[in-house]
């Protein structure tokens, strides 16, 4: 297990600069489990230097066999070349081909940057909305499981409930606003930007926490947990959208649509991503999941695709057409009933105190 971990660390060091840009390196990737990609653990490696300037993939590397005349052949088949190690010894062969990432660069899918519904549209003199109203609208986000682009760390790992459902919200949060989700976005972007500019993980996390508090009520987020979360994922090579998705996903505010290939080389997938629709509250996610099957407008497109999730909110007419008696909201009710009002007040005070202790010298 220790040797395997060292192999992944070596691969990450060769492929990634501090900013995540790929170096030129001989790498190889092979679909060992037959699932159609090479993005899983053990399916990608840095090629080993061999005699004569050649390179060989260490995945399923096999010693060649000598015949009576001393000529070596690969037991995997005549199509595979036997190469001698740089220090001499028995030649070996491998079923995987080495790829020069300088000549054949890694191809990354364009990241979907969904701003979500606008916070507020134009209104008339009486305060009536003149634009499109979206009730429980969300944003398309993605996170990446272990793979080449994230140094084989899990940027989709749930870290528990950090954002508290409904706290700091208002009636406007069920119309056009998604303030909590956008507050998390602002914080994750600030933390990531600071980290890439040279801040330590702790300094970057504090910058992220400050940005979150500017955007949302500090009682809506467990600040100490958020600080620890940001520090951990920044050190794992996750980007700001990985961080944002992870925080909202762990807080029960995201619906996972599916997975897709986000990075490939020569047509072989080496990094997957999981597409989500993330909402302002857990209740918003639950009502979207329970309500969409009732509406014909969602029958064909559903949740869209993993790469391009369809996260729009309900129109006023669609929302009025929903039959809440057919919805199972027990997940939401159970969470509310489990907490007494005094517990909520104490929790809110603790979160504010924790935040103040962090930002004050």
CSV table of C-alpha atoms in Angstrom, one decimal:
chain,number,residue,atom,x,y,z
A,1,UNK,CA,0.0,0.0,0.0
A,2,UNK,CA,2.9,2.3,0.8
A,3,UNK,CA,4.5,1.7,-2.6
A,4,UNK,CA,1.2,2.5,-4.4
A,5,UNK,CA,0.8,5.7,-2.5
A,6,UNK,CA,4.4,6.7,-3.5
A,7,UNK,CA,3.6,6.0,-7.1
A,8,UNK,CA,0.6,8.3,-7.0
A,9,UNK,CA,2.7,11.1,-5.3
A,10,UNK,CA,5.4,10.7,-7.9
A,11,UNK,CA,2.9,10.9,-10.8
A,12,UNK,CA,1.3,14.0,-9.3
A,13,UNK,CA,4.7,15.7,-8.8
A,14,UNK,CA,5.7,15.1,-12.5
A,15,UNK,CA,2.3,16.0,-14.0
A,16,UNK,CA,1.4,19.1,-12.0
A,17,UNK,CA,3.1,22.4,-11.2
A,18,UNK,CA,1.8,24.3,-8.1
A,19,UNK,CA,-0.8,25.9,-10.4
A,20,UNK,CA,-2.0,22.6,-11.7
A,21,UNK,CA,-0.5,22.9,-15.2
A,22,UNK,CA,0.8,19.7,-16.7
A,23,UNK,CA,4.6,19.2,-17.3
A,24,UNK,CA,5.9,17.3,-20.2
A,25,UNK,CA,6.2,13.6,-19.1
A,26,UNK,CA,5.9,10.1,-20.4
A,27,UNK,CA,2.7,8.7,-18.9
A,28,UNK,CA,0.6,5.7,-19.6
A,29,UNK,CA,-3.1,4.8,-18.9
A,30,UNK,CA,-4.9,1.5,-19.3
A,31,UNK,CA,-8.5,0.4,-18.6
A,32,UNK,CA,-7.9,-2.4,-16.2
A,33,UNK,CA,-11.4,-2.9,-14.9
A,34,UNK,CA,-13.1,-2.6,-18.3
A,35,UNK,CA,-15.4,0.3,-17.4
A,36,UNK,CA,-14.4,2.3,-20.4
A,37,UNK,CA,-11.9,4.7,-18.9
A,38,UNK,CA,-8.5,4.9,-17.1
A,39,UNK,CA,-9.5,7.3,-14.4
A,40,UNK,CA,-9.5,4.8,-11.5
A,41,UNK,CA,-6.8,4.0,-9.0
A,42,UNK,CA,-3.9,2.0,-10.5
A,43,UNK,CA,-4.9,2.7,-14.1
A,44,UNK,CA,-2.4,5.6,-14.8
A,45,UNK,CA,1.4,5.9,-14.1
A,46,UNK,CA,4.6,7.7,-15.1
A,47,UNK,CA,6.6,5.6,-17.5
A,48,UNK,CA,10.0,4.2,-16.5
A,49,UNK,CA,13.2,5.2,-18.3
A,50,UNK,CA,14.7,2.3,-20.2
A,51,UNK,CA,18.0,1.8,-22.0
A,52,UNK,CA,18.5,3.7,-25.2
A,53,UNK,CA,16.3,6.6,-24.2
A,54,UNK,CA,13.1,4.4,-24.4
A,55,UNK,CA,10.3,4.5,-21.9
A,56,UNK,CA,8.0,1.7,-20.6
A,57,UNK,CA,4.8,1.7,-18.7
A,58,UNK,CA,5.1,0.0,-15.2
A,59,UNK,CA,1.4,-1.1,-15.3
A,60,UNK,CA,1.3,-4.9,-15.7
A,61,UNK,CA,5.0,-4.8,-16.6
A,62,UNK,CA,6.2,-8.3,-17.2
A,63,UNK,CA,9.7,-9.9,-17.5
A,64,UNK,CA,10.5,-11.1,-21.0
A,65,UNK,CA,11.5,-14.8,-21.6
A,66,UNK,CA,14.7,-15.9,-23.3
A,67,UNK,CA,14.8,-18.8,-25.8
A,68,UNK,CA,17.6,-21.3,-26.3
A,69,UNK,CA,19.5,-18.7,-28.4
A,70,UNK,CA,19.2,-16.0,-25.8
A,71,UNK,CA,16.7,-14.0,-27.7
A,72,UNK,CA,14.0,-12.4,-25.5
A,73,UNK,CA,10.3,-12.3,-26.3
A,74,UNK,CA,7.3,-10.8,-24.4
A,75,UNK,CA,4.9,-13.4,-22.9
A,76,UNK,CA,2.1,-11.0,-23.5
A,77,UNK,CA,2.5,-11.3,-27.3
A,78,UNK,CA,4.8,-10.5,-30.2
A,79,UNK,CA,3.2,-7.0,-30.5
A,80,UNK,CA,4.9,-5.9,-27.2
A,81,UNK,CA,8.5,-4.8,-27.3
A,82,UNK,CA,11.1,-6.1,-24.8
A,83,UNK,CA,13.1,-3.2,-23.3
A,84,UNK,CA,16.2,-3.4,-21.1
A,85,UNK,CA,16.3,-1.3,-17.9
A,86,UNK,CA,18.8,1.6,-17.8
A,87,UNK,CA,20.9,-0.2,-15.2
A,88,UNK,CA,20.9,-3.5,-17.1
A,89,UNK,CA,19.1,-6.7,-16.2
A,90,UNK,CA,16.3,-8.8,-17.6
A,91,UNK,CA,14.3,-7.0,-20.3
A,92,UNK,CA,10.6,-6.5,-19.7
A,93,UNK,CA,7.5,-5.5,-21.6
A,94,UNK,CA,4.1,-3.9,-20.9
A,95,UNK,CA,0.7,-3.9,-22.6
A,96,UNK,CA,0.3,-0.1,-22.2
A,97,UNK,CA,1.8,2.5,-24.5
A,98,UNK,CA,3.7,5.5,-23.2
A,99,UNK,CA,2.4,8.9,-24.2
A,100,UNK,CA,4.5,12.1,-24.3
A,101,UNK,CA,2.3,14.8,-22.8
A,102,UNK,CA,4.3,17.5,-24.6
A,103,UNK,CA,3.5,16.2,-28.0
A,104,UNK,CA,0.0,14.9,-27.0
A,105,UNK,CA,-1.3,17.2,-24.3
A,106,UNK,CA,-4.0,16.3,-21.9
A,107,UNK,CA,-7.4,17.6,-23.1
A,108,UNK,CA,-9.7,19.2,-20.5
A,109,UNK,CA,-13.4,19.7,-21.0
A,110,UNK,CA,-14.6,23.3,-20.6
A,111,UNK,CA,-15.8,23.9,-17.1
A,112,UNK,CA,-19.5,24.8,-16.9
A,113,UNK,CA,-19.7,28.1,-15.0
A,114,UNK,CA,-23.3,28.5,-14.2
A,115,UNK,CA,-24.1,31.8,-12.5
A,116,UNK,CA,-27.6,30.5,-11.5
A,117,UNK,CA,-30.7,32.8,-11.5
A,118,UNK,CA,-30.1,36.5,-11.0
A,119,UNK,CA,-30.4,37.7,-7.4
A,120,UNK,CA,-33.0,40.3,-8.3
A,121,UNK,CA,-34.6,41.4,-11.6
A,122,UNK,CA,-36.3,44.7,-12.5
A,123,UNK,CA,-39.5,45.6,-10.7
A,124,UNK,CA,-42.3,48.1,-11.3
A,125,UNK,CA,-43.3,51.0,-9.0
A,126,UNK,CA,-45.4,48.6,-6.9
A,127,UNK,CA,-42.5,46.2,-6.4
A,128,UNK,CA,-43.9,43.5,-8.8
A,129,UNK,CA,-41.2,41.4,-10.6
A,130,UNK,CA,-41.0,42.3,-14.3
A,131,UNK,CA,-38.6,39.5,-15.1
A,132,UNK,CA,-38.8,35.7,-14.9
A,133,UNK,CA,-39.5,34.3,-11.4
A,134,UNK,CA,-37.7,31.0,-10.6
A,135,UNK,CA,-38.7,29.3,-7.4
A,136,UNK,CA,-36.1,27.0,-5.8
A,137,UNK,CA,-33.6,27.7,-8.7
A,138,UNK,CA,-30.2,26.1,-8.5
A,139,UNK,CA,-26.8,26.1,-10.1
A,140,UNK,CA,-24.9,23.5,-12.2
A,141,UNK,CA,-21.7,22.5,-10.4
A,142,UNK,CA,-19.2,19.7,-10.6
A,143,UNK,CA,-16.7,18.0,-8.3
A,144,UNK,CA,-14.0,15.5,-9.2
A,145,UNK,CA,-13.4,12.1,-7.7
A,146,UNK,CA,-9.8,10.7,-7.6
A,147,UNK,CA,-8.0,11.1,-10.9
A,148,UNK,CA,-5.0,12.6,-12.6
A,149,UNK,CA,-6.1,16.2,-12.4
A,150,UNK,CA,-6.6,16.2,-8.7
A,151,UNK,CA,-3.5,14.3,-7.7
A,152,UNK,CA,-5.7,11.2,-7.0
A,153,UNK,CA,-7.4,12.9,-4.1
A,154,UNK,CA,-11.2,12.8,-3.7
A,155,UNK,CA,-12.6,16.3,-4.3
A,156,UNK,CA,-16.2,14.9,-4.0
A,157,UNK,CA,-15.8,13.6,-0.5
A,158,UNK,CA,-18.6,14.7,1.8
A,159,UNK,CA,-17.3,16.6,4.8
A,160,UNK,CA,-20.6,16.7,6.7
A,161,UNK,CA,-23.1,19.5,7.2
A,162,UNK,CA,-21.4,22.8,7.1
A,163,UNK,CA,-24.1,25.1,5.7
A,164,UNK,CA,-27.2,25.1,7.8
A,165,UNK,CA,-30.5,24.8,5.9
A,166,UNK,CA,-32.7,27.8,6.0
A,167,UNK,CA,-30.8,29.8,8.6
A,168,UNK,CA,-30.5,33.5,7.6
A,169,UNK,CA,-33.0,33.0,4.8
A,170,UNK,CA,-36.2,34.8,4.1
A,171,UNK,CA,-39.3,34.5,2.0
A,172,UNK,CA,-37.4,35.9,-1.0
A,173,UNK,CA,-35.1,32.9,-0.9
A,174,UNK,CA,-37.9,30.8,-2.5
A,175,UNK,CA,-38.3,33.1,-5.5
A,176,UNK,CA,-35.2,34.6,-7.2
A,177,UNK,CA,-32.6,34.6,-4.6
A,178,UNK,CA,-30.0,31.9,-3.9
A,179,UNK,CA,-28.0,33.9,-1.4
A,180,UNK,CA,-26.6,31.1,0.7
A,181,UNK,CA,-25.2,29.2,-2.3
A,182,UNK,CA,-23.8,32.3,-3.8
A,183,UNK,CA,-22.2,33.2,-0.4
A,184,UNK,CA,-20.5,29.8,-0.5
A,185,UNK,CA,-19.4,30.5,-4.1
A,186,UNK,CA,-17.9,33.9,-3.1
A,187,UNK,CA,-16.0,32.3,-0.1
A,188,UNK,CA,-14.6,29.4,-2.1
A,189,UNK,CA,-13.4,31.6,-4.9
A,190,UNK,CA,-11.7,34.0,-2.4
A,191,UNK,CA,-10.0,31.1,-0.6
A,192,UNK,CA,-8.8,29.5,-3.9
A,193,UNK,CA,-7.5,32.8,-5.2
A,194,UNK,CA,-5.6,33.5,-2.0
A,195,UNK,CA,-4.1,30.0,-2.0
A,196,UNK,CA,-2.9,30.3,-5.6
A,197,UNK,CA,-1.4,33.7,-4.8
A,198,UNK,CA,0.9,32.2,-2.2
A,199,UNK,CA,-1.1,32.2,1.0
A,200,UNK,CA,-0.9,29.3,3.3
A,201,UNK,CA,-3.9,27.0,3.5
A,202,UNK,CA,-4.9,28.5,6.9
A,203,UNK,CA,-4.6,32.1,5.6
A,204,UNK,CA,-6.6,31.2,2.4
A,205,UNK,CA,-9.3,29.6,4.5
A,206,UNK,CA,-9.6,32.7,6.7
A,207,UNK,CA,-10.0,34.8,3.6
A,208,UNK,CA,-12.7,32.5,2.4
A,209,UNK,CA,-14.5,32.7,5.7
A,210,UNK,CA,-14.4,36.5,5.6
A,211,UNK,CA,-15.9,36.5,2.1
A,212,UNK,CA,-18.7,34.1,3.1
A,213,UNK,CA,-19.7,36.2,6.1
A,214,UNK,CA,-20.0,39.3,3.9
A,215,UNK,CA,-22.4,37.5,1.7
A,216,UNK,CA,-24.6,35.6,4.1
A,217,UNK,CA,-25.8,35.5,7.8
A,218,UNK,CA,-22.9,34.1,9.8
A,219,UNK,CA,-25.3,31.8,11.7
A,220,UNK,CA,-26.1,30.0,8.4
A,221,UNK,CA,-22.7,28.3,8.3
A,222,UNK,CA,-20.5,26.4,10.8
A,223,UNK,CA,-17.4,28.6,10.5
A,224,UNK,CA,-15.0,26.4,12.3
A,225,UNK,CA,-16.0,23.4,10.1
A,226,UNK,CA,-15.8,25.5,7.0
A,227,UNK,CA,-12.2,26.6,7.9
A,228,UNK,CA,-11.1,23.0,8.3
A,229,UNK,CA,-12.9,22.0,5.1
A,230,UNK,CA,-11.2,24.7,3.0
A,231,UNK,CA,-7.7,23.9,4.4
A,232,UNK,CA,-8.1,20.2,3.6
A,233,UNK,CA,-9.4,20.5,0.1
A,234,UNK,CA,-7.0,23.3,-0.9
A,235,UNK,CA,-4.1,21.0,0.1
A,236,UNK,CA,-5.7,18.1,-2.0
A,237,UNK,CA,-5.4,20.0,-5.3
A,238,UNK,CA,-9.2,20.7,-5.5
A,239,UNK,CA,-10.3,23.9,-7.3
A,240,UNK,CA,-12.9,26.5,-6.2
A,241,UNK,CA,-15.8,24.6,-7.8
A,242,UNK,CA,-14.8,21.3,-6.3
A,243,UNK,CA,-14.8,23.2,-2.9
A,244,UNK,CA,-18.1,24.8,-3.5
A,245,UNK,CA,-19.8,21.6,-4.6
A,246,UNK,CA,-18.2,19.7,-1.7
A,247,UNK,CA,-19.5,22.1,0.9
A,248,UNK,CA,-23.1,22.3,-0.5
A,249,UNK,CA,-23.2,18.5,-1.3
A,250,UNK,CA,-22.2,17.5,2.2
A,251,UNK,CA,-24.9,19.9,3.5
A,252,UNK,CA,-27.6,18.0,1.6
A,253,UNK,CA,-28.2,20.8,-0.9
A,254,UNK,CA,-27.1,19.1,-4.2
A,255,UNK,CA,-28.7,16.5,-6.5
A,256,UNK,CA,-26.1,14.5,-8.3
A,257,UNK,CA,-26.9,14.1,-12.0
A,258,UNK,CA,-24.2,11.7,-13.1
A,259,UNK,CA,-20.5,11.5,-14.0
A,260,UNK,CA,-18.6,12.4,-17.2
A,261,UNK,CA,-15.0,12.5,-18.4
A,262,UNK,CA,-13.4,15.9,-17.7
A,263,UNK,CA,-9.8,15.1,-18.8
A,264,UNK,CA,-8.5,12.7,-21.4
A,265,UNK,CA,-5.4,11.9,-23.5
A,266,UNK,CA,-5.5,10.3,-26.9
A,267,UNK,CA,-9.2,9.6,-26.3
A,268,UNK,CA,-8.5,7.7,-23.0
A,269,UNK,CA,-10.3,9.3,-20.0
A,270,UNK,CA,-7.9,9.9,-17.0
A,271,UNK,CA,-10.2,12.2,-14.9
A,272,UNK,CA,-13.9,12.0,-14.2
A,273,UNK,CA,-16.2,14.6,-12.8
A,274,UNK,CA,-19.7,14.4,-11.2
A,275,UNK,CA,-22.3,17.0,-12.3
A,276,UNK,CA,-24.8,18.3,-9.7
A,277,UNK,CA,-27.6,20.8,-9.4
A,278,UNK,CA,-27.0,22.6,-6.1
A,279,UNK,CA,-29.7,24.7,-4.4
A,280,UNK,CA,-30.0,27.4,-1.7
A,281,UNK,CA,-31.4,25.0,0.9
A,282,UNK,CA,-31.9,21.4,1.5
A,283,UNK,CA,-35.6,22.0,1.3
A,284,UNK,CA,-35.1,23.4,-2.2
A,285,UNK,CA,-33.3,20.2,-3.3
A,286,UNK,CA,-36.0,18.0,-1.8
A,287,UNK,CA,-38.9,19.8,-3.5
A,288,UNK,CA,-37.0,19.9,-6.8
A,289,UNK,CA,-36.5,16.1,-6.6
A,290,UNK,CA,-40.1,15.4,-5.5
A,291,UNK,CA,-41.7,18.0,-7.8
A,292,UNK,CA,-40.1,17.6,-11.2
A,293,UNK,CA,-41.7,14.2,-11.9
A,294,UNK,CA,-45.1,15.8,-11.5
A,295,UNK,CA,-44.5,18.4,-14.3
A,296,UNK,CA,-44.6,17.6,-18.0
A,297,UNK,CA,-42.0,20.4,-18.7
A,298,UNK,CA,-39.3,18.2,-17.1
A,299,UNK,CA,-40.3,14.9,-18.6
A,300,UNK,CA,-38.0,15.0,-21.6
A,301,UNK,CA,-35.0,16.9,-20.3
A,302,UNK,CA,-35.2,15.8,-16.6
A,303,UNK,CA,-32.0,16.9,-14.9
A,304,UNK,CA,-30.1,17.4,-18.2
A,305,UNK,CA,-26.7,15.7,-18.5
A,306,UNK,CA,-23.9,15.1,-16.1
A,307,UNK,CA,-21.7,17.6,-18.1
A,308,UNK,CA,-24.5,20.2,-18.4
A,309,UNK,CA,-27.1,19.8,-15.6
A,310,UNK,CA,-30.5,21.4,-16.0
A,311,UNK,CA,-31.0,23.3,-12.8
A,312,UNK,CA,-33.7,25.9,-13.4
A,313,UNK,CA,-36.3,26.7,-10.8
A,314,UNK,CA,-40.0,26.3,-11.1
A,315,UNK,CA,-42.1,29.0,-12.6
A,316,UNK,CA,-44.9,30.5,-10.4
A,317,UNK,CA,-47.5,28.5,-12.4
A,318,UNK,CA,-45.5,25.3,-12.1
A,319,UNK,CA,-45.0,25.8,-8.4
A,320,UNK,CA,-48.8,26.3,-7.9
A,321,UNK,CA,-49.4,23.1,-9.8
A,322,UNK,CA,-47.3,20.9,-7.5
A,323,UNK,CA,-49.2,18.5,-5.3
A,324,UNK,CA,-47.4,18.6,-2.0
A,325,UNK,CA,-49.5,15.8,-0.6
A,326,UNK,CA,-47.6,13.5,-3.0
A,327,UNK,CA,-44.2,14.6,-1.7
A,328,UNK,CA,-42.2,12.8,0.9
A,329,UNK,CA,-40.7,15.7,3.0
A,330,UNK,CA,-39.8,13.5,6.0
A,331,UNK,CA,-36.1,14.1,5.5
A,332,UNK,CA,-36.6,17.8,6.0
A,333,UNK,CA,-39.2,17.5,8.8
A,334,UNK,CA,-37.0,15.1,10.8
A,335,UNK,CA,-34.1,17.5,10.8
A,336,UNK,CA,-36.3,20.4,12.1
A,337,UNK,CA,-38.1,18.3,14.8
A,338,UNK,CA,-34.8,17.0,16.1
A,339,UNK,CA,-33.7,20.5,17.3
A,340,UNK,CA,-35.4,22.5,20.0
A,341,UNK,CA,-35.5,26.3,19.7
A,342,UNK,CA,-33.1,26.7,22.6
A,343,UNK,CA,-30.6,24.3,20.9
A,344,UNK,CA,-30.8,26.4,17.7
A,345,UNK,CA,-30.2,29.6,19.6
A,346,UNK,CA,-27.2,28.1,21.4
A,347,UNK,CA,-25.8,26.7,18.1
A,348,UNK,CA,-26.1,30.1,16.4
A,349,UNK,CA,-24.3,31.8,19.3
A,350,UNK,CA,-21.5,29.2,19.2
A,351,UNK,CA,-21.0,29.7,15.4
A,352,UNK,CA,-20.7,33.5,15.8
A,353,UNK,CA,-18.3,33.1,18.7
A,354,UNK,CA,-16.2,30.6,16.8
A,355,UNK,CA,-16.0,32.9,13.8
A,356,UNK,CA,-15.0,36.0,15.9
A,357,UNK,CA,-12.3,34.0,17.7
A,358,UNK,CA,-10.8,33.2,14.3
A,359,UNK,CA,-10.8,36.6,12.7
A,360,UNK,CA,-9.6,38.5,15.8
A,361,UNK,CA,-5.9,38.5,16.5
